[in-house]
Amino acid sequence: MTDLDLTMDPAALTVALCNIESVSGTEGVLADAVEDALRSSAHLSLDRDGDTVVARTQLGRAERVVIAGHLDTVPLGDNLPCRVEDGRIHGCGSTDMKSGVAVALRLAAHLPEPNRDVTYVFYDNEEVEAEKNGLGRVSRNHSEWLAGDFAVLMEPTNATVEGGCQGSLRADVLLRGHRAHSARSWMGTNAVHAAGEVLARLASYQPAEVDIDGLVYREGLNAVGISGGVAGNVIPDECRITVNYRFAPSKSEDEAAEVVRQALDGFEVEISDSAPGAMPGLSHPAAAAFVAMVGREPQPKFGWTDVARFSALGVPAVNYGPGDPSVAHQREEYCDIAPILECEQKMVAWLTASR
Amino acid sequence: MTDLDLTMDPAALTVALCNIESVSGTEGVLADAVEDALRSSAHLSLDRDGDTVVARTQLGRAERVVIAGHLDTVPLGDNLPCRVEDGRIHGCGSTDMKSGVAVALRLAAHLPEPNRDVTYVFYDNEEVEAEKNGLGRVSRNHSEWLAGDFAVLMEPTNATVEGGCQGSLRADVLLRGHRAHSARSWMGTNAVHAAGEVLARLASYQPAEVDIDGLVYREGLNAVGISGGVAGNVIPDECRITVNYRFAPSKSEDEAAEVVRQALDGFEVEISDSAPGAMPGLSHPAAAAFVAMVGREPQPKFGWTDVARFSALGVPAVNYGPGDPSVAHQREEYCDIAPILECEQKMVAWLTASR
């Protein structure tokens, strides 16, 4: 069992969390450590489903807020263990989103009597296919664990509120050819060569920008993977390109699929996975009050986040966390320490102010 | 131990050989079976190096001929076990080159007193990188096993003599970008998109046709593999395209590398593997005599074959085998039975005629 000491300051805790590797599908060790660290807090009731840990206060308050963060990260980019330099933590997961998890863990451990009941959710498999998502699994298996009046997802937002989220759709483009010995290439049809036109279309694609309630959502259509080839002396008869489309929350999944099919018209396109966005919904009273507390101009959330899942459960939700989303998923991922402290202070103030 | 019965007719033996899977690197079972089947022939002395089996007559004849074939195949294309229909054997390895191996094995077993001494070579790893090639390994470890006045490589040639062989060069083209979360794709640079221009160049490349001694060698420059991608939500920072260039035997390996670099000028190109071609050399007396015995118009050999290796050892060599090279490495690979019987008859006549 790996020990997590929740009396560390939130920056040190972020480093400790990052240094427990938890690429999607391998979060078990970290989930165990989180569960173990929270077990000594008598004010929390604990539940677990797979590698998702849920901790709740049961104070009978008039309002319940859900504070959530995912435990997993994208694959390492040769960027662990963490390095701390000039007030900045460098390493896989630092921004997305172990800094947010660190804040949430400290709130859970150190606020025995918050002014609202709080449900803390630490979940698995956010960075992979929607069907594996731990929050989705809990919403199917134990939806009562996620009940609440409002939710704060501590995804990276540069310590401002980011409203809604874009949807995400994945599709495979399959190019087919005909094998031949590469010394007699004119006898075959090269499926990898055929991928060139698909990539040219993607490279020149002009993504839309969609204004919703003054927040401008920038879309994107990108190849995120390609593979093809049989052997070094064979003309390949198959090539597969995986495409990811990020779409404004005003589009449905069906509309998004149609955009992809149109952009790749003439090619064999198979939609493999999609998740709808969430409208910003900042006019909801709970969301508006939270925005006022944070005291900064709200922004659109470009990434897909589980605010969409809360939105589908009827729980208004916003993104708010210390990380910088623009460095997420990069080898050079980092998180500044100052916004980690700021986020913790604001969340503590919000959860302890007299109401 | 898998048994091989060399009293079967050469078509049935081809089927039996095909049904012992032997994708490059996994030839052990087949090499064991070949060694075991030849052990009972008292007129042969046997040697083995890795998965290469060499069997020699030691009759003190004035001339020694080497008859060689590789035991390995390209990866299966869902095309085993073999199917025999209307005088045609369908299955992986049928044309390239277990039909040739079948003929050579029967010659080895059933001609105890050929008019020339014969060295039979059954070798591994021909279908992969040149450095793994079993014939190359034997030429380094035991070059005396390959000594001879003339060599016949029983690669598929439609039962005619194919002279020389083209060279083969492999290169990797590496595209580099910058990772980013795919929801903020404008923060990154997509290395897979950058591959589009490389593929467009390859698709439109006009390969040369080179006339040598009346044989016209058709070149080819092709992507044989592509890979890139980090995760479904990450803009990829690397994409690798493997390219195979087949070049006329009049070009050196350095000249071939220069052609590839020019065709892909502006991209990062790394030559990973190359093997020179072999000039046809049909004017050599032993080769000319063999061509006369076969009695058909000689053709150029487009594929790289180990005639190049014999050529480098100073042993004049030709390609002659029953398979059709144009269906090699295809899922639909097949070999007609008639040329298998014809090749065996001609080889028997050649090795038993009074001299």
Short mmCIF file of C-alpha atoms in Angstrom, two decimals, chain B residues 2 5 27 36 47 69 81 89 91 102 178 184 187-188 203 216 243-244 259 266 305 308 318 343 351 353:
data_model
loop_
_atom_site.label_atom_id
_atom_site.label_comp_id
_atom_site.label_asym_id
_atom_site.label_seq_id
_atom_site.Cartn_x
_atom_site.Cartn_y
_atom_site.Cartn_z
CA THR B 2 6.36 -33.10 -37.84
CA ASP B 5 7.14 -37.84 -46.56
CA GLU B 27 10.78 -21.63 -39.26
CA ASP B 36 14.71 -35.14 -40.32
CA ASP B 47 24.83 -29.49 -41.86
CA GLY B 69 15.21 -22.11 -51.39
CA PRO B 81 -4.45 -24.55 -44.58
CA ILE B 89 -2.78 -24.95 -54.84
CA GLY B 91 -2.33 -20.83 -49.69
CA ALA B 102 9.26 -29.20 -52.68
CA HIS B 178 4.00 18.69 -30.98
CA ARG B 184 -7.25 22.33 -28.11
CA MET B 187 -1.93 24.34 -29.39
CA GLY B 188 -0.17 21.38 -31.06
CA ALA B 203 1.46 8.02 -54.74
CA VAL B 216 13.68 -4.34 -68.56
CA VAL B 243 9.27 3.08 -47.44
CA ASN B 244 10.60 0.32 -49.70
CA VAL B 259 17.02 8.54 -55.26
CA GLY B 266 12.56 18.19 -47.23
CA THR B 305 16.50 -12.52 -54.31
CA ALA B 308 22.58 -11.20 -55.25
CA VAL B 318 19.78 -17.56 -61.73
CA CYS B 343 10.29 -27.82 -63.12
CA LEU B 351 21.01 -33.43 -63.29
CA ALA B 353 21.78 -36.33 -68.52
#
